[in-house]
mmCIF file of C-alpha atoms and ligand atoms in Angstrom:
data_model
loop_
_atom_site.group_PDB
_atom_site.id
_atom_site.type_symbol
_atom_site.label_atom_id
_atom_site.label_comp_id
_atom_site.label_asym_id
_atom_site.label_seq_id
_atom_site.Cartn_x
_atom_site.Cartn_y
_atom_site.Cartn_z
ATOM 1 C CA MET A 1 139.080 85.642 120.962
ATOM 2 C CA THR A 2 139.507 81.870 120.464
ATOM 3 C CA THR A 3 141.722 79.624 122.386
ATOM 4 C CA ALA A 4 142.391 75.860 122.899
ATOM 5 C CA PHE A 5 142.663 76.593 126.490
ATOM 6 C CA PRO A 6 139.667 77.085 128.968
ATOM 7 C CA ARG A 7 139.104 80.635 129.887
ATOM 8 C CA HIS A 8 136.601 82.475 131.902
ATOM 9 C CA LEU A 9 136.322 86.039 130.882
ATOM 10 C CA HIS A 10 134.778 88.735 132.990
ATOM 11 C CA GLY A 11 133.116 91.285 130.927
ATOM 12 C CA GLY A 12 132.038 93.991 133.717
ATOM 13 C CA VAL A 13 133.220 97.636 134.220
ATOM 14 C CA GLN A 14 136.990 97.486 134.613
ATOM 15 C CA TYR A 15 138.085 97.425 138.108
ATOM 16 C CA LEU A 16 139.899 100.636 138.081
ATOM 17 C CA GLU A 17 136.668 102.585 136.741
ATOM 18 C CA PHE A 18 134.665 100.735 139.255
ATOM 19 C CA LEU A 19 136.481 101.770 142.287
ATOM 20 C CA GLY A 20 136.649 105.221 140.963
ATOM 21 C CA ARG A 21 132.936 105.297 140.893
ATOM 22 C CA PHE A 22 132.217 103.239 143.831
ATOM 23 C CA ALA A 23 134.201 105.384 146.399
ATOM 24 C CA PRO A 24 132.592 108.914 146.157
ATOM 25 C CA ALA A 25 129.174 107.308 146.022
ATOM 26 C CA CYS A 26 129.317 104.745 148.987
ATOM 27 C CA GLY A 27 129.607 107.401 151.697
ATOM 28 C CA ALA A 28 133.282 106.346 152.428
ATOM 29 C CA ARG A 29 135.418 108.971 154.555
ATOM 30 C CA SER A 30 138.677 106.879 154.481
ATOM 31 C CA TYR A 31 140.488 104.636 152.402
ATOM 32 C CA PHE A 32 143.423 101.976 152.909
ATOM 33 C CA GLU A 33 145.388 100.326 150.067
ATOM 34 C CA ILE A 34 147.633 97.416 150.145
ATOM 35 C CA GLY A 35 149.559 97.094 146.882
ATOM 36 C CA VAL A 36 149.941 100.589 145.371
ATOM 37 C CA ASN A 37 152.573 100.130 142.431
ATOM 38 C CA ILE A 38 152.270 102.956 140.011
ATOM 39 C CA GLY A 39 149.236 104.224 141.757
ATOM 40 C CA LYS A 40 146.684 103.535 139.268
ATOM 41 C CA SER A 41 143.949 102.478 141.893
ATOM 42 C CA LEU A 42 145.099 104.963 144.595
ATOM 43 C CA ARG A 43 145.096 107.979 142.127
ATOM 44 C CA ARG A 44 141.504 107.317 141.457
ATOM 45 C CA ILE A 45 140.291 107.895 145.108
ATOM 46 C CA ASP A 46 140.102 111.354 146.455
ATOM 47 C CA LEU A 47 139.496 110.322 150.249
ATOM 48 C CA PRO A 48 141.953 110.646 153.229
ATOM 49 C CA SER A 49 144.004 107.843 152.332
ATOM 50 C CA ILE A 50 146.772 105.260 153.435
ATOM 51 C CA GLY A 51 148.937 103.306 150.771
ATOM 52 C CA VAL A 52 151.381 100.419 151.951
ATOM 53 C CA ASP A 53 153.640 98.987 149.222
ATOM 54 C CA PRO A 54 157.409 97.698 149.858
ATOM 55 C CA LYS A 55 158.342 99.418 146.357
ATOM 56 C CA PHE A 56 156.395 102.262 145.264
ATOM 57 C CA MET A 57 156.997 103.047 141.432
ATOM 58 C CA PHE A 58 154.783 106.297 141.050
ATOM 59 C CA ARG A 59 154.324 107.488 137.392
ATOM 60 C CA GLU A 60 151.013 109.009 138.288
ATOM 61 C CA ASP A 61 149.707 112.028 140.099
ATOM 62 C CA ILE A 62 148.575 109.944 143.053
ATOM 63 C CA MET A 63 147.668 112.931 145.245
ATOM 64 C CA SER A 64 144.840 114.050 142.841
ATOM 65 C CA ALA A 65 142.295 115.933 145.395
ATOM 66 C CA LYS A 66 143.006 113.881 148.418
ATOM 67 C CA PRO A 67 142.879 116.148 151.664
ATOM 68 C CA GLU A 68 145.687 113.592 153.064
ATOM 69 C CA LEU A 69 147.654 110.902 152.004
ATOM 70 C CA HIS A 70 149.984 108.673 154.122
ATOM 71 C CA LEU A 71 152.347 106.177 152.484
ATOM 72 C CA PHE A 72 154.386 103.444 154.080
ATOM 73 C CA GLN A 73 157.128 101.729 151.808
ATOM 74 C CA THR A 74 157.091 98.411 153.547
ATOM 75 C CA THR A 75 155.300 95.018 153.428
ATOM 76 C CA SER A 76 151.899 94.852 154.707
ATOM 77 C CA ASP A 77 152.859 92.448 157.447
ATOM 78 C CA ASP A 78 155.542 95.221 158.711
ATOM 79 C CA PHE A 79 153.011 97.778 158.463
ATOM 80 C CA PHE A 80 150.515 95.908 160.734
ATOM 81 C CA GLN A 81 153.255 95.129 163.189
ATOM 82 C CA THR A 82 154.554 98.555 163.547
ATOM 83 C CA ARG A 83 151.576 100.880 162.768
ATOM 84 C CA SER A 84 147.924 101.218 163.672
ATOM 85 C CA LEU A 85 145.344 102.362 161.146
ATOM 86 C CA LYS A 86 143.086 103.570 164.043
ATOM 87 C CA ALA A 87 145.862 106.169 164.883
ATOM 88 C CA PHE A 88 145.087 107.734 161.366
ATOM 89 C CA PHE A 89 141.452 106.743 161.373
ATOM 90 C CA PRO A 90 139.921 106.646 164.756
ATOM 91 C CA GLU A 91 136.593 105.563 163.564
ATOM 92 C CA GLY A 92 137.832 102.981 161.345
ATOM 93 C CA VAL A 93 138.520 102.612 157.748
ATOM 94 C CA ASP A 94 135.481 102.924 155.491
ATOM 95 C CA LEU A 95 136.887 101.511 152.048
ATOM 96 C CA ALA A 96 139.972 99.143 151.732
ATOM 97 C CA PHE A 97 141.464 97.639 148.522
ATOM 98 C CA LEU A 98 143.701 94.587 148.994
ATOM 99 C CA ASP A 99 145.890 94.199 146.142
ATOM 100 C CA GLY A 100 149.393 93.252 147.571
ATOM 101 C CA MET A 101 151.261 89.961 147.252
ATOM 102 C CA HIS A 102 149.150 87.640 145.256
ATOM 103 C CA LEU A 103 149.733 84.673 147.279
ATOM 104 C CA PHE A 104 146.831 83.282 149.496
ATOM 105 C CA GLU A 105 148.559 83.463 152.778
ATOM 106 C CA PHE A 106 149.418 87.055 152.497
ATOM 107 C CA LEU A 107 145.981 88.028 151.202
ATOM 108 C CA LEU A 108 144.524 86.050 154.144
ATOM 109 C CA ARG A 109 146.779 87.864 156.777
ATOM 110 C CA ASP A 110 145.899 91.336 154.908
ATOM 111 C CA PHE A 111 142.380 90.648 155.284
ATOM 112 C CA ILE A 112 142.708 89.514 159.051
ATOM 113 C CA ASN A 113 144.539 92.531 159.881
ATOM 114 C CA THR A 114 142.242 95.032 157.830
ATOM 115 C CA GLU A 115 139.145 93.834 159.104
ATOM 116 C CA LYS A 116 140.338 94.434 162.723
ATOM 117 C CA ALA A 117 140.425 98.170 161.779
ATOM 118 C CA MET A 118 137.497 98.637 159.605
ATOM 119 C CA GLY A 119 134.708 100.969 160.724
ATOM 120 C CA SER A 120 130.938 100.004 160.917
ATOM 121 C CA ASP A 121 129.648 99.506 157.420
ATOM 122 C CA GLY A 122 133.050 99.318 156.192
ATOM 123 C CA VAL A 123 133.713 97.686 152.716
ATOM 124 C CA ILE A 124 136.793 95.734 151.687
ATOM 125 C CA PHE A 125 137.479 94.870 147.967
ATOM 126 C CA MET A 126 139.914 92.080 147.174
ATOM 127 C CA HIS A 127 141.392 91.971 143.856
ATOM 128 C CA ASP A 128 142.634 89.012 141.486
ATOM 129 C CA CYS A 129 140.566 86.395 143.177
ATOM 130 C CA LEU A 130 138.482 85.485 140.122
ATOM 131 C CA PRO A 131 141.123 84.023 137.671
ATOM 132 C CA LEU A 132 140.706 83.768 133.985
ATOM 133 C CA ASN A 133 142.536 80.501 133.535
ATOM 134 C CA ALA A 134 144.193 77.815 135.852
ATOM 135 C CA GLU A 135 147.509 78.592 134.837
ATOM 136 C CA MET A 136 147.589 82.365 135.987
ATOM 137 C CA THR A 137 147.041 81.038 139.522
ATOM 138 C CA GLU A 138 150.560 79.391 139.777
ATOM 139 C CA ARG A 139 152.142 80.515 142.975
ATOM 140 C CA GLU A 140 155.453 81.129 141.154
ATOM 141 C CA ARG A 141 155.190 83.657 138.324
ATOM 142 C CA ARG A 142 156.525 82.260 135.315
ATOM 143 C CA PRO A 143 155.193 84.051 132.070
ATOM 144 C CA GLY A 144 157.702 82.252 129.580
ATOM 145 C CA GLN A 145 156.256 78.935 130.614
ATOM 146 C CA ARG A 146 152.505 79.830 130.159
ATOM 147 C CA ARG A 147 150.469 77.853 127.303
ATOM 148 C CA ASP A 148 147.817 80.665 126.969
ATOM 149 C CA VAL A 149 150.366 83.301 125.877
ATOM 150 C CA GLU A 150 147.740 86.045 125.120
ATOM 151 C CA LEU A 151 147.252 86.025 128.954
ATOM 152 C CA LYS A 152 150.715 85.429 129.963
ATOM 153 C CA SER A 153 151.104 89.018 131.635
ATOM 154 C CA TYR A 154 148.225 88.313 133.899
ATOM 155 C CA TRP A 155 149.280 86.744 137.219
ATOM 156 C CA THR A 156 146.790 86.237 139.939
ATOM 157 C CA GLY A 157 148.575 83.688 141.873
ATOM 158 C CA ASP A 158 146.497 81.552 144.184
ATOM 159 C CA VAL A 159 144.576 84.403 146.238
ATOM 160 C CA TRP A 160 141.266 82.796 144.633
ATOM 161 C CA LYS A 161 141.574 80.512 147.502
ATOM 162 C CA LEU A 162 140.265 83.170 149.829
ATOM 163 C CA VAL A 163 136.912 82.638 148.079
ATOM 164 C CA PRO A 164 136.329 79.185 149.462
ATOM 165 C CA ILE A 165 138.089 80.108 152.674
ATOM 166 C CA LEU A 166 135.937 82.877 153.506
ATOM 167 C CA GLN A 167 132.816 80.927 152.511
ATOM 168 C CA ARG A 168 133.740 77.920 155.041
ATOM 169 C CA TYR A 169 135.162 79.843 157.886
ATOM 170 C CA ARG A 170 133.249 83.179 157.910
ATOM 171 C CA PRO A 171 129.776 82.455 156.891
ATOM 172 C CA ASP A 172 128.772 85.772 158.692
ATOM 173 C CA LEU A 173 130.482 87.857 155.926
ATOM 174 C CA GLU A 174 128.491 89.118 153.057
ATOM 175 C CA VAL A 175 130.699 88.146 149.947
ATOM 176 C CA THR A 176 129.765 89.488 146.550
ATOM 177 C CA LEU A 177 131.725 88.252 143.478
ATOM 178 C CA ILE A 178 131.835 91.064 140.927
ATOM 179 C CA ASP A 179 132.628 90.496 137.252
ATOM 180 C CA CYS A 180 135.018 93.528 136.870
ATOM 181 C CA ALA A 181 137.443 93.158 134.017
ATOM 182 C CA PRO A 182 140.123 91.804 133.882
ATOM 183 C CA THR A 183 140.466 89.490 137.095
ATOM 184 C CA GLY A 184 137.372 90.418 139.040
ATOM 185 C CA LEU A 185 136.716 91.947 142.550
ATOM 186 C CA VAL A 186 135.513 90.514 145.751
ATOM 187 C CA MET A 187 133.309 92.868 147.875
ATOM 188 C CA LEU A 188 133.240 92.007 151.558
ATOM 189 C CA ARG A 189 130.543 93.550 153.911
ATOM 190 C CA LYS A 190 129.107 92.814 157.327
ATOM 191 C CA LEU A 191 132.659 92.894 158.602
ATOM 192 C CA ASP A 192 133.279 91.945 162.104
ATOM 193 C CA PRO A 193 136.426 93.506 163.636
ATOM 194 C CA ALA A 194 136.254 91.519 166.553
ATOM 195 C CA SER A 195 136.221 88.061 164.752
ATOM 196 C CA GLN A 196 139.139 85.807 165.797
ATOM 197 C CA ILE A 197 137.732 82.891 163.785
ATOM 198 C CA LEU A 198 140.470 83.122 161.055
ATOM 199 C CA SER A 199 143.272 84.209 163.065
ATOM 200 C CA ALA A 200 142.673 80.951 165.318
ATOM 201 C CA SER A 201 142.160 78.599 162.259
ATOM 202 C CA TYR A 202 145.222 80.170 160.279
ATOM 203 C CA ASP A 203 147.636 77.155 160.807
ATOM 204 C CA GLU A 204 144.669 74.786 159.873
ATOM 205 C CA ILE A 205 143.881 76.783 156.794
ATOM 206 C CA MET A 206 147.498 76.801 155.719
ATOM 207 C CA GLU A 207 147.631 72.951 155.980
ATOM 208 C CA GLN A 208 144.673 72.131 154.184
ATOM 209 C CA TRP A 209 145.167 74.957 151.059
ATOM 210 C CA MET A 210 148.879 75.313 150.579
ATOM 211 C CA GLU A 211 149.220 72.453 148.327
ATOM 212 C CA VAL A 212 145.922 72.871 146.508
ATOM 213 C CA GLU A 213 146.312 73.705 142.709
ATOM 214 C CA MET A 214 143.576 74.898 140.353
ATOM 215 C CA THR A 215 143.435 72.852 137.103
ATOM 216 C CA ASP A 216 141.525 73.543 134.014
ATOM 217 C CA ALA A 217 138.667 71.153 135.392
ATOM 218 C CA SER A 218 138.669 72.694 138.823
ATOM 219 C CA LEU A 219 138.429 76.339 137.443
ATOM 220 C CA GLU A 220 135.202 75.228 135.684
ATOM 221 C CA ASP A 221 133.874 73.864 139.106
ATOM 222 C CA PHE A 222 135.115 77.018 140.982
ATOM 223 C CA TYR A 223 132.612 79.281 138.669
ATOM 224 C CA LYS A 224 129.942 76.667 138.614
ATOM 225 C CA GLY A 225 129.322 77.122 142.351
ATOM 226 C CA LEU A 226 129.716 80.863 142.486
ATOM 227 C CA PRO A 227 126.848 83.429 141.960
ATOM 228 C CA MET A 228 128.492 86.382 140.077
ATOM 229 C CA SER A 229 127.252 90.064 140.289
ATOM 230 C CA ALA A 230 127.368 92.494 137.285
ATOM 231 C CA ALA A 231 129.443 95.425 138.085
ATOM 232 C CA SER A 232 127.125 97.784 136.754
ATOM 233 C CA GLU A 233 124.358 96.558 139.121
ATOM 234 C CA VAL A 234 126.634 97.058 142.126
ATOM 235 C CA LEU A 235 127.531 100.421 141.297
ATOM 236 C CA SER A 236 123.826 101.337 140.497
ATOM 237 C CA GLN A 237 123.106 99.995 144.160
ATOM 238 C CA VAL A 238 125.188 102.649 145.496
ATOM 239 C CA GLY A 239 123.916 105.238 143.157
ATOM 240 C CA ALA A 240 127.123 105.519 141.174
HETATM 241 C C1 LIG B 301 149.290 94.309 141.187
HETATM 242 S S1 LIG B 301 150.303 95.492 141.881
HETATM 243 C C2 LIG B 301 149.115 96.590 142.638
HETATM 244 C C3 LIG B 301 148.527 97.189 141.664
HETATM 245 C C4 LIG B 301 147.688 98.526 142.172
HETATM 246 N N1 LIG B 301 146.725 98.324 143.225
HETATM 247 C C5 LIG B 301 146.741 98.897 140.835
HETATM 248 O O1 LIG B 301 145.428 98.845 140.814
HETATM 249 O O2 LIG B 301 147.367 99.460 139.839
HETATM 250 C C6 LIG B 301 150.820 94.729 143.465
HETATM 251 C C7 LIG B 301 151.748 95.371 144.425
HETATM 252 O O3 LIG B 301 151.837 94.786 145.612
HETATM 253 C C8 LIG B 301 153.055 95.038 146.155
HETATM 254 N N2 LIG B 301 153.454 93.982 147.079
HETATM 255 C C9 LIG B 301 154.263 92.840 146.826
HETATM 256 N N3 LIG B 301 154.367 92.283 147.993
HETATM 257 C C10 LIG B 301 153.762 93.061 149.013
HETATM 258 C C11 LIG B 301 153.605 92.955 150.415
HETATM 259 N N4 LIG B 301 154.100 91.909 151.140
HETATM 260 N N5 LIG B 301 153.017 93.854 151.219
HETATM 261 C C12 LIG B 301 152.487 94.895 150.444
HETATM 262 N N6 LIG B 301 152.365 94.952 149.129
HETATM 263 C C13 LIG B 301 153.191 94.172 148.499
HETATM 264 C C14 LIG B 301 153.940 95.072 144.764
HETATM 265 O O4 LIG B 301 155.222 95.832 145.155
HETATM 266 C C15 LIG B 301 153.085 95.629 143.676
HETATM 267 O O5 LIG B 301 153.467 97.122 143.575
#
């Protein structure tokens, strides 16, 4: 596909297939998902699971072969204020997929709150942090005003900011950027449920990043500085 607009395409395993293969291979015993929508990702994971979304729109057999599934039709912020993941999974969550509201302040809070409930050796995946072009990172979704009309249905919002934010504030994390189609996955390991750094820096991060916008030029810079991992290699590392 040729285009007059700069694009950064990801050619790795599609993210749903990736998650569906990673989950059974990585030894996880529990799964937590923020942003369920019609259930395309949740249905692929046959672990004891919790899903959170303010508006479920199921069209799929989301139960599949899960032994248990707990659904909360509410925002992730409300979920974390009123519920405890540890009440369901006392040993902590092994695998989490954060795919709720695509604005960086929401994903940052989702990460902070989820990390607190992760088990040892837990893995968090974040979706949509590796945009294909600059305009899909707009904070307000406006498909009718996009120049690159072939990609107008993709909206990543500005969750890409989590990558530089975690690099700056949490160098202790192991951050792997995976070339999953279409908009990448970020894998986070060496989690520290006791870490307070992001909560303590939240206001400073908001002040520094809220007005930052990605441009065609800064998209190039973003990818220049990032080592990407092939999805197939990450899968083979866990024997999937
Ligand atoms: C991109 S969809 C999720 C797609 C799904 N994970 C998949 O892979 O097919 C994003 C979902 O996030 C939900 N969402 C929006 N705001 C949210 C919030 N504050 N907390 C949790 N989920 C939210 C939306 O209702 C929507 O269903």
